[in-house]
Amino acid sequence: MELRHLRYFLAVGEALNFTRAAASFASRTWLSRQVQDLEDEIGVDLLRRSPRGVTLTAEEKAFSGGSARVVEARR
């Protein structure tokens, strides 16, 4: 797992939309792939995707607190 994956995941979790979150990084498709890579690596769906945006899973709520602390510590 790379720190960048945590940053991307947190951006999407905050925006609840890949397009809005991607404005800070790159394309929506690229950002979605990066978050999917993170989900594949940890074996858990963190976000529920739909045409209207994303919703957070229970696993995301548990994972995001630790992710935010790691990202902040690395700044």
mmCIF file of C-alpha atoms in Angstrom:
data_model
loop_
_atom_site.group_PDB
_atom_site.id
_atom_site.type_symbol
_atom_site.label_atom_id
_atom_site.label_comp_id
_atom_site.label_asym_id
_atom_site.label_seq_id
_atom_site.Cartn_x
_atom_site.Cartn_y
_atom_site.Cartn_z
ATOM 1 C CA MET A 1 0.000 0.000 0.000
ATOM 2 C CA GLU A 2 1.326 3.393 -0.924
ATOM 3 C CA LEU A 3 0.646 6.707 0.766
ATOM 4 C CA ARG A 4 -0.761 8.103 -2.479
ATOM 5 C CA HIS A 5 -3.513 5.474 -2.420
ATOM 6 C CA LEU A 6 -4.579 6.695 1.006
ATOM 7 C CA ARG A 7 -4.651 10.306 -0.201
ATOM 8 C CA TYR A 8 -6.803 9.394 -3.194
ATOM 9 C CA PHE A 9 -9.143 7.320 -1.075
ATOM 10 C CA LEU A 10 -9.580 10.136 1.465
ATOM 11 C CA ALA A 11 -10.280 12.671 -1.304
ATOM 12 C CA VAL A 12 -13.033 10.505 -2.769
ATOM 13 C CA GLY A 13 -14.463 9.747 0.666
ATOM 14 C CA GLU A 14 -14.649 13.447 1.430
ATOM 15 C CA ALA A 15 -16.121 14.508 -1.917
ATOM 16 C CA LEU A 16 -18.363 11.424 -2.269
ATOM 17 C CA ASN A 17 -17.818 11.825 -5.998
ATOM 18 C CA PHE A 18 -14.930 10.673 -8.185
ATOM 19 C CA THR A 19 -15.230 13.577 -10.634
ATOM 20 C CA ARG A 20 -15.014 16.248 -7.931
ATOM 21 C CA ALA A 21 -12.198 14.422 -6.144
ATOM 22 C CA ALA A 22 -10.303 13.948 -9.412
ATOM 23 C CA ALA A 23 -10.121 17.716 -9.938
ATOM 24 C CA SER A 24 -7.280 17.704 -7.400
ATOM 25 C CA PHE A 25 -5.370 14.802 -8.962
ATOM 26 C CA ALA A 26 -6.141 13.603 -12.482
ATOM 27 C CA SER A 27 -8.988 12.053 -14.428
ATOM 28 C CA ARG A 28 -11.956 10.399 -12.774
ATOM 29 C CA THR A 29 -11.139 7.078 -14.435
ATOM 30 C CA TRP A 30 -7.547 7.150 -13.219
ATOM 31 C CA LEU A 31 -8.587 8.063 -9.664
ATOM 32 C CA SER A 32 -11.221 5.333 -9.615
ATOM 33 C CA ARG A 33 -8.583 2.788 -10.682
ATOM 34 C CA GLN A 34 -6.224 3.915 -7.908
ATOM 35 C CA VAL A 35 -8.922 3.521 -5.244
ATOM 36 C CA GLN A 36 -9.894 0.142 -6.728
ATOM 37 C CA ASP A 37 -6.244 -0.940 -6.463
ATOM 38 C CA LEU A 38 -6.299 -0.021 -2.767
ATOM 39 C CA GLU A 39 -9.545 -1.946 -2.236
ATOM 40 C CA ASP A 40 -8.094 -4.964 -4.043
ATOM 41 C CA GLU A 41 -4.951 -4.839 -1.935
ATOM 42 C CA ILE A 42 -6.779 -4.768 1.399
ATOM 43 C CA GLY A 43 -9.581 -7.068 0.222
ATOM 44 C CA VAL A 44 -12.445 -4.777 1.246
ATOM 45 C CA ASP A 45 -14.889 -2.537 -0.657
ATOM 46 C CA LEU A 46 -14.502 0.890 0.911
ATOM 47 C CA LEU A 47 -16.866 2.755 -1.396
ATOM 48 C CA ARG A 48 -20.164 1.794 -2.989
ATOM 49 C CA ARG A 49 -20.185 3.232 -6.505
ATOM 50 C CA SER A 50 -23.304 4.398 -8.353
ATOM 51 C CA PRO A 51 -24.056 6.794 -11.225
ATOM 52 C CA ARG A 52 -25.015 9.405 -8.626
ATOM 53 C CA GLY A 53 -21.704 9.276 -6.773
ATOM 54 C CA VAL A 54 -20.347 7.089 -4.025
ATOM 55 C CA THR A 55 -21.500 6.124 -0.580
ATOM 56 C CA LEU A 56 -19.299 5.008 2.252
ATOM 57 C CA THR A 57 -19.306 1.453 3.528
ATOM 58 C CA ALA A 58 -18.974 0.532 7.189
ATOM 59 C CA GLU A 59 -15.451 -0.657 6.414
ATOM 60 C CA GLU A 60 -14.583 2.764 4.976
ATOM 61 C CA LYS A 61 -15.632 4.481 8.160
ATOM 62 C CA ALA A 62 -13.254 2.279 10.162
ATOM 63 C CA PHE A 63 -10.429 2.569 7.614
ATOM 64 C CA SER A 64 -10.585 6.330 6.992
ATOM 65 C CA GLY A 65 -9.674 7.369 10.539
ATOM 66 C CA GLY A 66 -6.408 5.483 10.451
ATOM 67 C CA SER A 67 -5.713 6.592 6.887
ATOM 68 C CA ALA A 68 -6.152 10.249 7.785
ATOM 69 C CA ARG A 69 -3.731 9.897 10.697
ATOM 70 C CA VAL A 70 -1.113 8.251 8.468
ATOM 71 C CA VAL A 71 -1.415 10.939 5.778
ATOM 72 C CA GLU A 72 -1.200 13.746 8.346
ATOM 73 C CA ALA A 73 1.836 12.192 10.006
ATOM 74 C CA ARG A 74 3.623 12.072 6.650
ATOM 75 C CA ARG A 75 3.113 15.776 5.850
#
